[in-house]
Amino acid sequence: MSSPTAIEAFARWARLKKYRIEVTYGVYVFSPMEKVFFWSIFFLLFTVISFAALVYTQRNVLLLIKYANVFINGEGGSGSSGSGGAPNVASSLLHKGDAAYAVARSGVTSLAETMGGAANSQVP
């Protein structure tokens, strides 16, 4: 017996996933029209979520790098690292006029400090 080709293996995997979804969510008891409706909604949602994940992955990874850089280096690593003057990789990827840097430079007041100041200003 020969081993299945990649296409046959993928088709078997897809059939097993379909079977698992049908058994888990009770789709196997639906009428044919209900199955068409269910699988249409399922594939529409799967496609939209996959597309959004592909489109926004790069943006979100760069945003995480920005925030990590702000937290690690304070003001966003303005310059070079400690050894040899080599530029910081994350700071070279990021714009210095970004809002995250402005917040890091100006400092962040907590909600308690803000509300405490507002409460104290109301005292007669």
Coordinates of C-alpha atoms in Angstrom, one line a residue:
M1 CA 0.0 0.0 0.0
S2 CA 1.5 3.3 -1.0
S3 CA 1.4 6.5 1.1
P4 CA -1.2 9.1 0.1
T5 CA -0.2 12.1 -1.9
A6 CA -0.2 15.6 -0.4
I7 CA -3.6 16.4 -2.1
E8 CA -5.2 13.1 -0.8
A9 CA -3.8 13.8 2.7
F10 CA -5.2 17.3 2.7
A11 CA -8.6 16.1 1.4
R12 CA -8.8 13.5 4.1
W13 CA -7.8 16.1 6.8
A14 CA -10.6 18.5 5.4
R15 CA -13.2 15.7 5.5
L16 CA -12.3 14.9 9.1
K17 CA -12.5 18.6 10.1
K18 CA -15.9 18.8 8.4
Y19 CA -17.1 15.7 10.2
R20 CA -15.8 17.0 13.5
I21 CA -17.7 20.3 13.1
E22 CA -20.9 18.6 12.0
V23 CA -20.8 16.3 15.0
T24 CA -19.8 19.0 17.5
Y25 CA -22.5 21.5 16.5
G26 CA -25.2 19.1 15.4
V27 CA -25.1 20.1 11.7
Y28 CA -25.5 16.4 10.7
V29 CA -29.2 16.7 11.6
F30 CA -29.9 19.8 9.5
S31 CA -31.9 19.6 6.3
P32 CA -29.9 20.2 3.1
M33 CA -30.9 23.8 2.9
E34 CA -30.0 24.4 6.5
K35 CA -26.6 22.9 5.9
V36 CA -26.0 25.2 2.9
F37 CA -27.0 28.2 5.1
F38 CA -24.8 27.0 8.0
W39 CA -21.7 26.3 5.8
S40 CA -22.2 29.6 3.9
I41 CA -22.1 31.6 7.1
F42 CA -19.2 29.5 8.5
F43 CA -17.0 30.0 5.4
L44 CA -18.0 33.7 5.2
L45 CA -16.9 34.3 8.9
F46 CA -13.8 32.1 8.4
T47 CA -12.8 34.1 5.3
V48 CA -13.4 37.5 7.0
I49 CA -11.4 36.6 10.1
S50 CA -8.5 35.1 8.1
F51 CA -8.4 38.2 5.8
A52 CA -8.4 40.5 8.8
A53 CA -5.6 38.5 10.5
L54 CA -3.5 38.7 7.4
V55 CA -4.0 42.4 6.9
Y56 CA -3.5 43.5 10.4
T57 CA -0.7 41.2 11.6
Q58 CA 2.1 43.4 10.4
R59 CA 0.5 46.5 11.9
N60 CA -0.1 44.8 15.2
V61 CA 3.4 43.4 15.4
L62 CA 4.9 46.8 14.7
L63 CA 2.7 48.3 17.3
L64 CA 3.8 45.7 19.9
I65 CA 7.4 46.5 19.1
K66 CA 6.7 50.2 19.6
Y67 CA 5.1 49.7 23.0
A68 CA 7.8 47.3 24.1
N69 CA 10.5 49.8 23.0
V70 CA 8.8 52.6 25.0
F71 CA 8.6 50.4 28.1
I72 CA 12.1 49.1 27.8
N73 CA 13.9 52.3 26.9
G74 CA 11.7 54.9 28.5
E75 CA 11.5 57.5 25.8
G76 CA 11.7 55.1 22.9
G77 CA 15.4 54.5 22.7
S78 CA 16.5 57.8 21.3
G79 CA 19.9 57.0 20.0
S80 CA 22.1 54.0 20.2
S81 CA 22.5 51.0 22.4
G82 CA 25.2 50.9 25.1
S83 CA 27.9 48.9 23.1
G84 CA 29.7 50.5 20.3
G85 CA 27.2 53.0 19.3
A86 CA 25.1 50.7 17.1
P87 CA 21.7 52.0 16.5
N88 CA 18.7 50.5 18.3
V89 CA 16.8 48.3 15.8
A90 CA 13.4 49.0 17.2
S91 CA 14.0 52.8 17.4
S92 CA 15.1 52.9 13.8
L93 CA 11.8 51.3 12.7
L94 CA 9.6 53.7 14.6
H95 CA 8.6 57.3 14.1
K96 CA 9.6 59.8 16.8
G97 CA 6.4 61.8 16.4
D98 CA 4.2 58.9 17.5
A99 CA 1.6 59.3 20.2
A100 CA 3.2 56.5 22.3
Y101 CA 6.4 58.6 22.5
A102 CA 4.5 61.7 23.4
V103 CA 2.7 59.9 26.3
A104 CA 6.0 58.4 27.5
R105 CA 7.7 61.9 27.4
S106 CA 4.9 63.8 29.2
G107 CA 4.3 61.1 31.8
V108 CA 1.1 59.3 32.5
T109 CA -1.2 60.4 35.4
S110 CA -3.3 57.7 36.9
L111 CA -7.0 57.9 37.1
A112 CA -6.8 58.2 40.9
E113 CA -4.5 61.2 40.6
T114 CA -6.8 62.8 38.1
M115 CA -9.9 62.2 40.1
G116 CA -8.2 63.2 43.3
G117 CA -7.2 66.6 41.8
A118 CA -10.8 67.1 40.5
A119 CA -12.2 66.2 43.9
N120 CA -9.9 68.6 45.7
S121 CA -10.7 71.5 43.3
Q122 CA -14.4 71.3 44.4
V123 CA -13.7 71.9 48.1
P124 CA -15.1 75.3 49.1

